[in-house]
CSV table of C-alpha atoms in Angstrom, one decimal:
chain,number,residue,atom,x,y,z
H,1,MET,CA,0.0,0.0,0.0
H,2,ASN,CA,1.7,3.3,-1.1
H,3,LYS,CA,1.6,6.4,1.1
H,4,LEU,CA,-0.7,8.4,-1.3
H,5,THR,CA,-3.3,5.7,-1.1
H,6,LYS,CA,-3.1,5.6,2.7
H,7,ILE,CA,-3.4,9.4,2.9
H,8,GLY,CA,-6.5,9.3,0.6
H,9,ILE,CA,-8.2,6.6,2.7
H,10,SER,CA,-7.4,8.5,5.9
H,11,ALA,CA,-8.8,11.8,4.5
H,12,LEU,CA,-11.9,10.0,3.4
H,13,ALA,CA,-12.3,8.4,6.9
H,14,GLY,CA,-11.9,11.9,8.4
H,15,SER,CA,-14.6,13.3,6.2
H,16,LEU,CA,-17.0,10.5,7.2
H,17,ILE,CA,-16.5,11.6,10.9
H,18,ALA,CA,-16.9,15.3,10.1
H,19,VAL,CA,-20.2,15.2,8.1
H,20,SER,CA,-23.6,15.8,9.7
H,21,ALA,CA,-27.1,15.1,8.3
H,22,HIS,CA,-30.5,16.5,8.8
H,23,ALA,CA,-32.8,14.7,11.2
H,24,GLY,CA,-33.8,11.4,9.7
H,25,SER,CA,-35.8,8.4,10.8
H,26,MET,CA,-34.9,5.2,12.5
H,27,SER,CA,-36.6,1.9,11.8
H,28,VAL,CA,-36.5,-1.5,13.3
H,29,THR,CA,-36.8,-4.7,11.3
H,30,GLY,CA,-36.6,-8.4,12.2
H,31,SER,CA,-38.3,-11.7,11.7
H,32,ALA,CA,-39.5,-14.7,13.6
H,33,SER,CA,-37.2,-17.4,12.2
H,34,LEU,CA,-36.9,-21.1,13.0
H,35,THR,CA,-34.1,-23.3,11.6
H,36,PHE,CA,-33.4,-27.1,11.8
H,37,SER,CA,-30.1,-28.4,10.5
H,38,ASN,CA,-28.5,-31.8,10.5
H,39,THR,CA,-25.3,-33.3,9.3
H,40,ASP,CA,-24.9,-37.1,8.7
H,41,ASP,CA,-21.5,-37.3,10.5
H,42,GLN,CA,-20.1,-40.8,9.8
H,43,SER,CA,-17.7,-40.4,12.7
H,44,ALA,CA,-20.7,-40.8,15.0
H,45,ALA,CA,-20.1,-37.5,16.7
H,46,ALA,CA,-23.1,-36.3,18.8
H,47,GLU,CA,-25.4,-34.2,16.7
H,48,GLY,CA,-27.0,-32.3,19.5
H,49,ASN,CA,-30.3,-30.3,19.2
H,50,GLY,CA,-30.6,-29.2,15.6
H,51,TRP,CA,-33.3,-26.6,16.3
H,52,THR,CA,-32.3,-22.9,16.5
H,53,MET,CA,-34.3,-19.6,16.6
H,54,GLY,CA,-33.3,-16.3,15.0
H,55,ASP,CA,-32.7,-13.6,17.5
H,56,SER,CA,-31.8,-10.6,15.3
H,57,LEU,CA,-33.2,-7.1,15.2
H,58,THR,CA,-31.8,-4.4,12.9
H,59,PHE,CA,-32.0,-0.7,13.7
H,60,ALA,CA,-31.5,1.4,10.6
H,61,GLY,CA,-31.6,5.1,9.9
H,62,SER,CA,-30.7,7.6,7.2
H,63,GLY,CA,-30.7,11.3,6.4
H,64,GLU,CA,-29.9,13.6,3.6
H,65,MET,CA,-27.2,16.3,4.0
H,66,ASP,CA,-27.1,19.8,2.6
H,67,ASN,CA,-24.9,18.7,-0.3
H,68,GLY,CA,-27.4,16.1,-1.4
H,69,MET,CA,-25.4,13.1,-0.1
H,70,THR,CA,-27.1,10.5,2.1
H,71,ILE,CA,-25.7,9.1,5.3
H,72,ALA,CA,-27.1,5.8,6.6
H,73,VAL,CA,-26.3,3.7,9.7
H,74,SER,CA,-27.3,0.2,10.7
H,75,TYR,CA,-27.0,-1.7,14.0
H,76,GLU,CA,-27.8,-5.3,14.5
H,77,LEU,CA,-28.7,-6.6,18.0
H,78,ASP,CA,-28.5,-10.3,18.6
H,79,GLY,CA,-26.9,-13.0,20.7
H,80,ASP,CA,-24.2,-14.0,18.2
H,81,ALA,CA,-21.6,-16.0,20.0
H,82,ALA,CA,-19.0,-14.7,17.5
H,83,THR,CA,-19.1,-11.3,19.2
H,84,SER,CA,-18.1,-12.9,22.6
H,85,GLY,CA,-21.5,-12.2,24.2
H,86,ASN,CA,-21.7,-8.6,23.0
H,87,GLU,CA,-25.3,-8.1,21.8
H,88,LEU,CA,-24.2,-5.5,19.3
H,89,ASP,CA,-23.3,-7.5,16.2
H,90,ASP,CA,-23.1,-6.2,12.6
H,91,HIS,CA,-22.9,-2.5,12.5
H,92,SER,CA,-22.0,-0.1,9.7
H,93,MET,CA,-22.3,3.4,8.2
H,94,THR,CA,-22.6,4.3,4.5
H,95,LEU,CA,-22.1,7.6,2.7
H,96,SER,CA,-23.5,7.7,-0.8
H,97,SER,CA,-24.7,9.8,-3.7
H,98,ASP,CA,-25.8,9.0,-7.3
H,99,ALA,CA,-22.6,10.6,-8.7
H,100,MET,CA,-20.1,9.2,-6.2
H,101,GLY,CA,-21.5,5.7,-5.5
H,102,SER,CA,-21.2,4.5,-1.9
H,103,ILE,CA,-18.5,3.9,0.7
H,104,THR,CA,-19.3,1.8,3.7
H,105,PHE,CA,-17.3,1.5,7.0
H,106,ALA,CA,-18.3,-1.7,8.8
H,107,GLY,CA,-17.2,-1.9,12.4
H,108,HIS,CA,-18.3,-5.6,12.3
H,109,GLY,CA,-19.9,-7.9,9.7
H,110,GLY,CA,-18.4,-6.2,6.7
H,111,ASP,CA,-16.8,-7.9,3.7
H,112,GLY,CA,-14.4,-7.0,1.0
H,113,ALA,CA,-14.8,-7.1,-2.8
H,114,MET,CA,-13.6,-10.7,-3.0
H,115,SER,CA,-15.6,-12.3,-0.2
H,116,ALA,CA,-18.8,-10.9,-1.7
H,117,ILE,CA,-18.3,-12.8,-4.9
H,118,ASP,CA,-16.7,-16.1,-3.8
H,119,ASP,CA,-19.5,-18.1,-5.3
H,120,LYS,CA,-22.1,-16.2,-7.5
H,121,THR,CA,-23.7,-19.3,-8.9
H,122,PRO,CA,-27.5,-18.9,-8.5
H,123,THR,CA,-29.2,-20.8,-5.6
H,124,ALA,CA,-32.5,-20.9,-3.8
H,125,MET,CA,-30.8,-21.1,-0.4
H,126,GLU,CA,-27.1,-21.9,0.3
H,127,GLU,CA,-24.0,-22.6,-1.8
H,128,SER,CA,-23.1,-26.3,-2.4
H,129,TRP,CA,-20.1,-26.3,-0.1
H,130,ASP,CA,-22.0,-24.5,2.7
H,131,VAL,CA,-23.9,-26.2,5.6
H,132,LEU,CA,-21.5,-29.2,5.5
H,133,ALA,CA,-19.5,-29.3,8.7
H,134,GLY,CA,-15.7,-29.0,8.1
H,135,ALA,CA,-16.0,-28.2,4.4
H,136,SER,CA,-13.3,-26.3,2.6
H,137,THR,CA,-14.3,-22.9,1.2
H,138,PRO,CA,-13.5,-21.2,-2.1
H,139,PRO,CA,-10.9,-18.4,-2.3
H,140,ASN,CA,-12.5,-15.3,-0.8
H,141,GLY,CA,-9.8,-12.8,0.1
H,142,LEU,CA,-9.7,-11.2,3.6
H,143,SER,CA,-12.4,-9.5,5.7
H,144,GLY,CA,-12.2,-8.1,9.2
H,145,GLU,CA,-13.3,-5.6,11.8
H,146,ASN,CA,-13.4,-1.9,10.8
H,147,MET,CA,-13.3,-2.4,7.0
H,148,PHE,CA,-14.0,0.0,4.2
H,149,LYS,CA,-15.8,-0.9,1.0
H,150,TYR,CA,-16.5,1.3,-2.0
H,151,VAL,CA,-19.0,0.6,-4.7
H,152,SER,CA,-19.0,2.8,-7.7
H,153,PRO,CA,-22.0,4.0,-9.7
H,154,THR,CA,-22.8,1.7,-12.6
H,155,MET,CA,-21.6,3.1,-15.9
H,156,SER,CA,-22.4,1.4,-19.1
H,157,GLY,CA,-23.1,-1.7,-17.2
H,158,VAL,CA,-19.8,-1.7,-15.3
H,159,THR,CA,-19.6,-1.6,-11.5
H,160,LEU,CA,-16.3,-1.4,-9.5
H,161,THR,CA,-16.0,-2.6,-5.9
H,162,VAL,CA,-12.9,-2.0,-3.7
H,163,GLY,CA,-12.3,-3.3,-0.2
H,164,TYR,CA,-9.8,-1.9,2.2
H,165,LEU,CA,-8.7,-3.2,5.6
H,166,ASN,CA,-6.1,-1.2,7.6
H,167,ALA,CA,-3.2,-3.0,9.3
H,168,SER,CA,-4.3,-4.9,12.5
H,169,ASP,CA,-2.5,-7.4,14.6
H,170,ALA,CA,-5.7,-9.3,15.0
H,171,ILE,CA,-5.9,-10.0,11.3
H,172,THR,CA,-2.7,-9.1,9.5
H,173,ASP,CA,0.2,-6.8,10.1
H,174,VAL,CA,-0.1,-5.2,6.6
H,175,SER,CA,-3.0,-3.4,5.1
H,176,TYR,CA,-5.2,-5.3,2.7
H,177,MET,CA,-7.0,-4.2,-0.5
H,178,ASP,CA,-9.0,-6.1,-3.1
H,179,TYR,CA,-11.2,-5.2,-6.0
H,180,ALA,CA,-14.0,-6.6,-8.1
H,181,LEU,CA,-15.6,-5.7,-11.4
H,182,ALA,CA,-19.1,-6.7,-12.5
H,183,ILE,CA,-20.1,-6.1,-16.1
H,184,SER,CA,-23.7,-6.4,-17.4
H,185,PRO,CA,-23.3,-5.6,-21.1
H,186,GLU,CA,-26.3,-3.7,-22.5
H,187,MET,CA,-26.2,-5.6,-25.7
H,188,VAL,CA,-26.8,-9.0,-23.9
H,189,GLU,CA,-29.7,-8.7,-21.6
H,190,GLY,CA,-29.5,-11.0,-18.6
H,191,LEU,CA,-25.7,-11.6,-18.8
H,192,THR,CA,-23.4,-10.6,-15.9
H,193,VAL,CA,-19.7,-11.4,-15.8
H,194,GLY,CA,-17.3,-10.5,-13.0
H,195,PHE,CA,-13.7,-10.7,-11.8
H,196,GLY,CA,-12.1,-10.2,-8.4
H,197,GLN,CA,-8.6,-10.1,-7.1
H,198,GLY,CA,-6.8,-9.6,-3.8
H,199,GLU,CA,-3.4,-10.2,-2.1
H,200,THR,CA,-3.5,-11.6,1.4
H,201,GLU,CA,-0.6,-11.7,3.9
H,202,ALA,CA,-2.3,-13.0,7.1
H,203,THR,CA,1.0,-14.4,8.2
H,204,THR,CA,4.1,-12.2,7.9
H,205,GLY,CA,6.1,-13.1,4.8
H,206,THR,CA,3.4,-15.4,3.4
H,207,VAL,CA,1.7,-13.8,0.5
H,208,ILE,CA,-1.3,-15.5,-1.1
H,209,ASP,CA,-2.9,-14.3,-4.3
H,210,ASP,CA,-6.6,-14.8,-4.6
H,211,GLN,CA,-8.7,-14.3,-7.8
H,212,THR,CA,-12.1,-15.4,-9.0
H,213,MET,CA,-14.2,-15.1,-12.2
H,214,TYR,CA,-17.8,-15.8,-12.8
H,215,ALA,CA,-20.6,-15.5,-15.3
H,216,THR,CA,-24.4,-15.7,-14.8
H,217,TYR,CA,-27.1,-15.6,-17.4
H,218,ALA,CA,-30.8,-15.2,-16.8
H,219,TYR,CA,-33.3,-16.1,-19.5
H,220,GLY,CA,-37.0,-15.9,-18.4
H,221,SER,CA,-37.4,-18.0,-15.3
H,222,LEU,CA,-34.1,-19.8,-15.7
H,223,THR,CA,-30.7,-18.5,-14.4
H,224,VAL,CA,-27.4,-20.4,-14.9
H,225,GLY,CA,-24.0,-19.6,-13.5
H,226,TYR,CA,-20.4,-20.8,-13.7
H,227,GLN,CA,-17.4,-19.8,-11.5
H,228,VAL,CA,-13.7,-20.5,-11.2
H,229,GLY,CA,-11.4,-19.3,-8.5
H,230,GLU,CA,-7.8,-19.9,-7.4
H,231,SER,CA,-5.4,-19.1,-4.6
H,232,ASP,CA,-1.6,-19.2,-5.1
H,233,GLY,CA,0.9,-19.2,-2.2
H,234,PRO,CA,4.3,-20.5,-1.2
H,235,ALA,CA,3.0,-23.8,0.3
H,236,ALA,CA,1.2,-26.5,-1.5
H,237,SER,CA,-1.7,-26.1,1.0
H,238,ASP,CA,-2.0,-22.5,-0.2
H,239,ASP,CA,-2.7,-23.5,-3.8
H,240,ILE,CA,-6.4,-24.0,-4.3
H,241,ASP,CA,-8.5,-24.3,-7.4
H,242,PHE,CA,-12.3,-23.9,-7.2
H,243,THR,CA,-15.0,-24.6,-9.8
H,244,ALA,CA,-18.7,-24.2,-9.4
H,245,ILE,CA,-21.8,-24.6,-11.6
H,246,GLY,CA,-25.4,-23.8,-10.6
H,247,LEU,CA,-28.8,-23.2,-12.0
H,248,SER,CA,-32.1,-21.9,-10.5
H,249,TYR,CA,-35.6,-21.9,-11.9
H,250,ALA,CA,-38.5,-19.8,-10.8
H,251,VAL,CA,-41.4,-22.2,-11.0
H,252,THR,CA,-43.8,-19.4,-10.1
H,253,ASP,CA,-43.4,-15.9,-8.6
H,254,ASP,CA,-43.4,-17.6,-5.2
H,255,ILE,CA,-41.5,-20.8,-5.7
H,256,SER,CA,-37.9,-21.3,-6.8
H,257,VAL,CA,-35.7,-24.4,-7.0
H,258,SER,CA,-31.9,-24.7,-7.6
H,259,TYR,CA,-29.1,-27.3,-8.2
H,260,ASN,CA,-25.5,-26.5,-7.5
H,261,THR,CA,-22.2,-28.4,-7.6
H,262,SER,CA,-18.6,-27.5,-6.8
H,263,THR,CA,-15.1,-28.9,-6.7
H,264,ILE,CA,-12.2,-27.7,-4.6
H,265,ASP,CA,-8.7,-29.0,-5.5
H,266,GLN,CA,-5.9,-28.4,-2.9
H,267,ALA,CA,-2.4,-29.1,-4.3
H,268,SER,CA,-1.3,-30.6,-1.0
H,269,SER,CA,-4.0,-33.3,-1.1
H,270,ALA,CA,-4.8,-36.0,-3.6
H,271,ASN,CA,-8.5,-35.8,-2.6
H,272,ASP,CA,-10.7,-33.2,-4.2
H,273,GLN,CA,-13.7,-32.0,-2.2
H,274,GLU,CA,-16.8,-32.4,-4.3
H,275,ALA,CA,-20.2,-31.1,-3.2
H,276,THR,CA,-23.7,-30.9,-4.6
H,277,ALA,CA,-26.9,-29.2,-3.3
H,278,ILE,CA,-30.6,-29.1,-4.1
H,279,ALA,CA,-32.6,-26.3,-2.7
H,280,ALA,CA,-36.1,-24.8,-2.8
H,281,SER,CA,-37.8,-21.7,-1.5
H,282,TYR,CA,-41.4,-20.5,-1.1
H,283,THR,CA,-42.6,-17.0,-0.3
H,284,SER,CA,-46.1,-15.9,0.4
H,285,GLY,CA,-46.7,-12.5,2.0
H,286,GLY,CA,-44.5,-12.3,5.0
H,287,ILE,CA,-43.7,-16.0,5.2
H,288,THR,CA,-40.6,-17.6,3.6
H,289,ILE,CA,-39.9,-21.3,3.7
H,290,LYS,CA,-36.6,-22.6,2.5
H,291,GLY,CA,-34.9,-26.0,2.5
H,292,THR,CA,-31.6,-27.4,1.2
H,293,MET,CA,-30.0,-30.8,0.9
H,294,HIS,CA,-26.2,-31.3,0.5
H,295,SER,CA,-23.9,-34.1,-0.2
H,296,SER,CA,-20.1,-34.1,-0.3
H,297,ASP,CA,-17.2,-36.4,-0.9
H,298,ASN,CA,-13.8,-36.0,0.7
H,299,ILE,CA,-15.0,-33.2,3.0
H,300,GLY,CA,-12.0,-30.9,3.9
H,301,HIS,CA,-9.9,-33.1,1.5
H,302,ALA,CA,-9.9,-36.0,3.9
H,303,ALA,CA,-10.1,-39.4,2.1
H,304,ALA,CA,-13.5,-41.2,2.4
H,305,SER,CA,-14.9,-38.4,4.5
H,306,ASP,CA,-18.3,-38.3,2.9
H,307,LEU,CA,-21.1,-36.2,4.5
H,308,ASP,CA,-24.7,-35.5,3.8
H,309,ALA,CA,-26.5,-32.5,5.4
H,310,TYR,CA,-29.8,-30.7,5.2
H,311,GLU,CA,-31.2,-27.5,6.6
H,312,PHE,CA,-34.8,-26.1,6.8
H,313,ASN,CA,-35.8,-22.6,7.7
H,314,ILE,CA,-39.1,-20.8,8.1
H,315,GLY,CA,-39.3,-17.1,8.6
H,316,PHE,CA,-42.1,-14.6,9.4
H,317,ALA,CA,-41.2,-11.0,8.5
H,318,PHE,CA,-42.5,-8.1,10.6
């Protein structure tokens, strides 16, 4: 990260602190959500109680400033164990305008350009490699506390996203930046192609290059997608190749189904992780019902570690 870039980011951060907005409104959103999940763990480990209840409320507010820009803030309250018992979970503030785009500072729960596009294949619920306990994940860059993300206005179908994480001993001792481009060409309706790249140094002296590319195409009720990603680093365990294919179909305005498959190849292992998923969702008024079934071979690249899992969720918006 050069000094000019750091100075620019610091100046922008200072401007976010300095701005003030006219009195706006705050709203509270949430849902009554119930989830059941189960993994067929062939090691015979105890499954425990698979039922969980959503416990999230989101407080959001926004206001317009004298210069026409909008400032928005969001706070999520829940009992997420990831925040060590702190009821304040995801929280962020966003400064935006039609001409500038938007820049978000996420104190917690933010993501960079890469992590937002690690698997863009269409699905009715979860990615094929998700839900499965111990599964390897595709290349997704780096995310952490107190992260900036900039999203440009869309110009001629092109949108730029940039993520920036300042140096932090908790994540990495060097600053991190990644970027992603999404292109929806006007001459091909329904087509979106994207590319993302980042360089991670989570351990001093160990640089890992991440990149991913995807394409999705929607035609009527059918959407198909294809994605490839890779990580390259000094150790064989750092070299990962990811491939995913997915399709979703809107049976009606309320019902969608999907099929997804993925393969993750790690250079240090002879065993590729292969996963598939079938999902469906139904929405009627304020009720959403979703379900997904997953199957994987060589989970986490362990030989003969084959798992099946499923998850069911029903949510009532209010």
